[in-house]
PDB file of C-alpha atoms in Angstrom:
ATOM      1  CA  UNK A   1      63.270 -54.025 -60.928  1.00 57.00           C
ATOM      2  CA  UNK A   2      62.307 -54.281 -57.263  1.00 62.00           C
ATOM      3  CA  UNK A   3      59.304 -52.073 -57.925  1.00 66.00           C
ATOM      4  CA  UNK A   4      58.148 -54.545 -60.640  1.00 78.00           C
ATOM      5  CA  UNK A   5      58.358 -57.495 -58.296  1.00 81.00           C
ATOM      6  CA  UNK A   6      56.554 -55.530 -55.624  1.00 80.00           C
ATOM      7  CA  UNK A   7      53.654 -54.759 -57.963  1.00 82.00           C
ATOM      8  CA  UNK A   8      53.510 -58.351 -59.237  1.00 84.00           C
ATOM      9  CA  UNK A   9      53.492 -59.660 -55.581  1.00 82.00           C
ATOM     10  CA  UNK A  10      50.764 -57.198 -54.594  1.00 84.00           C
ATOM     11  CA  UNK A  11      48.615 -58.173 -57.619  1.00 88.00           C
ATOM     12  CA  UNK A  12      49.162 -61.833 -56.892  1.00 89.00           C
ATOM     13  CA  UNK A  13      48.288 -61.352 -53.188  1.00 90.00           C
ATOM     14  CA  UNK A  14      45.198 -59.336 -54.108  1.00 91.00           C
ATOM     15  CA  UNK A  15      44.081 -62.060 -56.566  1.00 92.00           C
ATOM     16  CA  UNK A  16      44.657 -64.726 -53.927  1.00 92.00           C
ATOM     17  CA  UNK A  17      42.746 -62.753 -51.319  1.00 91.00           C
ATOM     18  CA  UNK A  18      39.928 -62.295 -53.851  1.00 90.00           C
ATOM     19  CA  UNK A  19      39.830 -66.076 -54.561  1.00 89.00           C
ATOM     20  CA  UNK A  20      40.036 -67.005 -50.896  1.00 88.00           C
ATOM     21  CA  UNK A  21      37.340 -64.456 -50.084  1.00 88.00           C
ATOM     22  CA  UNK A  22      35.089 -65.751 -52.815  1.00 89.00           C
ATOM     23  CA  UNK A  23      35.570 -69.318 -51.698  1.00 86.00           C
ATOM     24  CA  UNK A  24      35.031 -68.401 -48.041  1.00 85.00           C
ATOM     25  CA  UNK A  25      31.910 -66.376 -48.955  1.00 86.00           C
ATOM     26  CA  UNK A  26      30.530 -69.295 -50.936  1.00 89.00           C
ATOM     27  CA  UNK A  27      31.275 -71.593 -48.032  1.00 86.00           C
ATOM     28  CA  UNK A  28      29.513 -69.277 -45.601  1.00 89.00           C
ATOM     29  CA  UNK A  29      26.599 -68.949 -47.889  1.00 89.00           C
ATOM     30  CA  UNK A  30      26.255 -72.730 -48.250  1.00 89.00           C
ATOM     31  CA  UNK A  31      26.636 -73.189 -44.474  1.00 90.00           C
ATOM     32  CA  UNK A  32      23.967 -70.581 -43.814  1.00 90.00           C
ATOM     33  CA  UNK A  33      21.589 -72.266 -46.212  1.00 91.00           C
ATOM     34  CA  UNK A  34      22.224 -75.665 -44.576  1.00 91.00           C
ATOM     35  CA  UNK A  35      21.727 -74.123 -41.172  1.00 93.00           C
ATOM     36  CA  UNK A  36      18.408 -72.523 -42.230  1.00 93.00           C
ATOM     37  CA  UNK A  37      17.200 -75.891 -43.629  1.00 95.00           C
ATOM     38  CA  UNK A  38      18.243 -77.656 -40.476  1.00 95.00           C
ATOM     39  CA  UNK A  39      16.343 -75.116 -38.360  1.00 96.00           C
ATOM     40  CA  UNK A  40      13.234 -75.687 -40.464  1.00 96.00           C
ATOM     41  CA  UNK A  41      13.619 -79.453 -40.179  1.00 96.00           C
ATOM     42  CA  UNK A  42      14.084 -79.091 -36.425  1.00 96.00           C
ATOM     43  CA  UNK A  43      10.996 -76.975 -36.114  1.00 96.00           C
ATOM     44  CA  UNK A  44       8.979 -79.519 -38.073  1.00 96.00           C
ATOM     45  CA  UNK A  45      10.286 -82.376 -35.937  1.00 96.00           C
ATOM     46  CA  UNK A  46       9.338 -80.416 -32.803  1.00 96.00           C
ATOM     47  CA  UNK A  47       5.779 -80.043 -34.106  1.00 96.00           C
ATOM     48  CA  UNK A  48       5.580 -83.748 -34.792  1.00 96.00           C
ATOM     49  CA  UNK A  49       7.104 -84.565 -31.414  1.00 96.00           C
ATOM     50  CA  UNK A  50       4.561 -82.283 -29.699  1.00 96.00           C
ATOM     51  CA  UNK A  51       1.702 -84.002 -31.514  1.00 96.00           C
ATOM     52  CA  UNK A  52       3.048 -87.405 -30.509  1.00 96.00           C
ATOM     53  CA  UNK A  53       3.390 -86.282 -26.935  1.00 96.00           C
ATOM     54  CA  UNK A  54      -0.191 -84.974 -26.979  1.00 96.00           C
ATOM     55  CA  UNK A  55      -1.370 -88.379 -28.362  1.00 96.00           C
ATOM     56  CA  UNK A  56       0.549 -90.212 -25.652  1.00 96.00           C
ATOM     57  CA  UNK A  57      -0.983 -88.001 -23.023  1.00 96.00           C
ATOM     58  CA  UNK A  58      -4.411 -88.680 -24.370  1.00 96.00           C
ATOM     59  CA  UNK A  59      -3.708 -92.467 -24.307  1.00 97.00           C
ATOM     60  CA  UNK A  60      -2.445 -92.274 -20.746  1.00 96.00           C
ATOM     61  CA  UNK A  61      -5.533 -90.333 -19.672  1.00 96.00           C
ATOM     62  CA  UNK A  62      -7.766 -92.898 -21.348  1.00 96.00           C
ATOM     63  CA  UNK A  63      -5.833 -95.766 -19.733  1.00 97.00           C
ATOM     64  CA  UNK A  64      -6.144 -94.095 -16.298  1.00 96.00           C
ATOM     65  CA  UNK A  65      -9.902 -93.643 -16.819  1.00 96.00           C
ATOM     66  CA  UNK A  66     -10.249 -97.267 -17.844  1.00 96.00           C
ATOM     67  CA  UNK A  67      -8.403 -98.330 -14.749  1.00 95.00           C
ATOM     68  CA  UNK A  68     -10.748 -96.240 -12.563  1.00 96.00           C
ATOM     69  CA  UNK A  69     -13.743 -97.645 -14.394  1.00 96.00           C
ATOM     70  CA  UNK A  70     -12.441-101.232 -13.822  1.00 96.00           C
ATOM     71  CA  UNK A  71     -11.892-100.574 -10.110  1.00 95.00           C
ATOM     72  CA  UNK A  72     -15.390 -99.199  -9.890  1.00 96.00           C
ATOM     73  CA  UNK A  73     -16.831-102.193 -11.770  1.00 96.00           C
ATOM     74  CA  UNK A  74     -15.001-104.590  -9.548  1.00 95.00           C
ATOM     75  CA  UNK A  75     -16.399-102.822  -6.462  1.00 95.00           C
ATOM     76  CA  UNK A  76     -19.918-102.999  -7.907  1.00 96.00           C
ATOM     77  CA  UNK A  77     -19.360-106.720  -8.733  1.00 95.00           C
ATOM     78  CA  UNK A  78     -18.273-107.442  -5.130  1.00 96.00           C
ATOM     79  CA  UNK A  79     -21.355-105.577  -3.774  1.00 95.00           C
ATOM     80  CA  UNK A  80     -23.551-107.556  -6.189  1.00 95.00           C
ATOM     81  CA  UNK A  81     -21.953-110.830  -5.137  1.00 95.00           C
ATOM     82  CA  UNK A  82     -22.537-109.929  -1.453  1.00 94.00           C
ATOM     83  CA  UNK A  83     -26.154-108.991  -2.155  1.00 91.00           C
ATOM     84  CA  UNK A  84     -26.699-112.206  -4.151  1.00 91.00           C
ATOM     85  CA  UNK A  85     -25.189-114.321  -1.330  1.00 91.00           C
ATOM     86  CA  UNK A  86     -27.380-112.621   1.238  1.00 87.00           C
ATOM     87  CA  UNK A  87     -30.406-113.179  -0.913  1.00 84.00           C
ATOM     88  CA  UNK A  88     -29.460-116.783  -1.356  1.00 85.00           C
ATOM     89  CA  UNK A  89     -29.054-117.307   2.429  1.00 86.00           C
ATOM     90  CA  UNK A  90     -32.548-115.686   2.924  1.00 81.00           C
ATOM     91  CA  UNK A  91     -34.028-117.974   0.250  1.00 80.00           C
ATOM     92  CA  UNK A  92     -32.361-121.099   1.734  1.00 82.00           C
ATOM     93  CA  UNK A  93     -33.641-120.139   5.206  1.00 79.00           C
ATOM     94  CA  UNK A  94     -37.145-119.547   3.910  1.00 76.00           C
ATOM     95  CA  UNK A  95     -37.105-122.919   2.099  1.00 77.00           C
ATOM     96  CA  UNK A  96     -35.888-124.657   5.282  1.00 78.00           C
ATOM     97  CA  UNK A  97     -38.840-123.151   7.118  1.00 73.00           C
ATOM     98  CA  UNK A  98     -41.167-124.517   4.467  1.00 76.00           C
ATOM     99  CA  UNK A  99     -39.548-127.936   4.646  1.00 73.00           C
ATOM    100  CA  UNK A 100     -42.106-130.611   5.228  1.00 72.00           C
ATOM    101  CA  UNK A 101     -45.123-128.594   4.027  1.00 72.00           C
ATOM    102  CA  UNK A 102     -47.467-130.728   2.023  1.00 75.00           C
ATOM    103  CA  UNK A 103     -50.347-129.164   0.072  1.00 74.00           C
ATOM    104  CA  UNK A 104     -52.706-130.558  -2.499  1.00 74.00           C
ATOM    105  CA  UNK A 105     -54.516-127.496  -3.895  1.00 77.00           C
ATOM    106  CA  UNK A 106     -53.476-124.052  -4.970  1.00 79.00           C
ATOM    107  CA  UNK A 107     -55.611-122.557  -2.248  1.00 77.00           C
ATOM    108  CA  UNK A 108     -53.735-124.607   0.384  1.00 71.00           C
ATOM    109  CA  UNK A 109     -50.362-123.522  -1.074  1.00 73.00           C
ATOM    110  CA  UNK A 110     -51.053-119.757  -1.180  1.00 79.00           C
ATOM    111  CA  UNK A 111     -50.306-119.097   2.557  1.00 79.00           C
ATOM    112  CA  UNK A 112     -47.008-120.899   2.115  1.00 73.00           C
ATOM    113  CA  UNK A 113     -46.163-119.022  -1.072  1.00 76.00           C
ATOM    114  CA  UNK A 114     -47.013-115.682   0.680  1.00 78.00           C
ATOM    115  CA  UNK A 115     -44.853-116.566   3.651  1.00 76.00           C
ATOM    116  CA  UNK A 116     -41.976-117.584   1.379  1.00 73.00           C
ATOM    117  CA  UNK A 117     -42.202-114.274  -0.553  1.00 77.00           C
ATOM    118  CA  UNK A 118     -42.269-112.283   2.680  1.00 77.00           C
ATOM    119  CA  UNK A 119     -39.301-114.175   4.081  1.00 72.00           C
ATOM    120  CA  UNK A 120     -37.234-113.701   0.844  1.00 69.00           C
ATOM    121  CA  UNK A 121     -37.887-109.976   0.833  1.00 70.00           C
TER     122      UNK A 121
END
């Protein structure tokens, strides 16, 4: 009688181990599939992230170049303003020297015009 119970318990334990092993194997298989899918998704996201970083780097480079171009344009603008102010002062001085000149003909005016052009240069 004891031998019968022993065999029955061994068969029941073997069946339980088989069921537990099958369930565990199925679980491991599902987990491995999910892990593989997650790794593929992670790699895809890394590629997208790298592309976005490259785009941001391109934008930052373009912004830096625009900033440099703006500074250069401002410097050119200041130089142009200084040159214009100097030319204006030369023109005003030349006009002051011509103040009071009265001419009636083109021939009389030409020496004054030539002098004005020389002074403005």
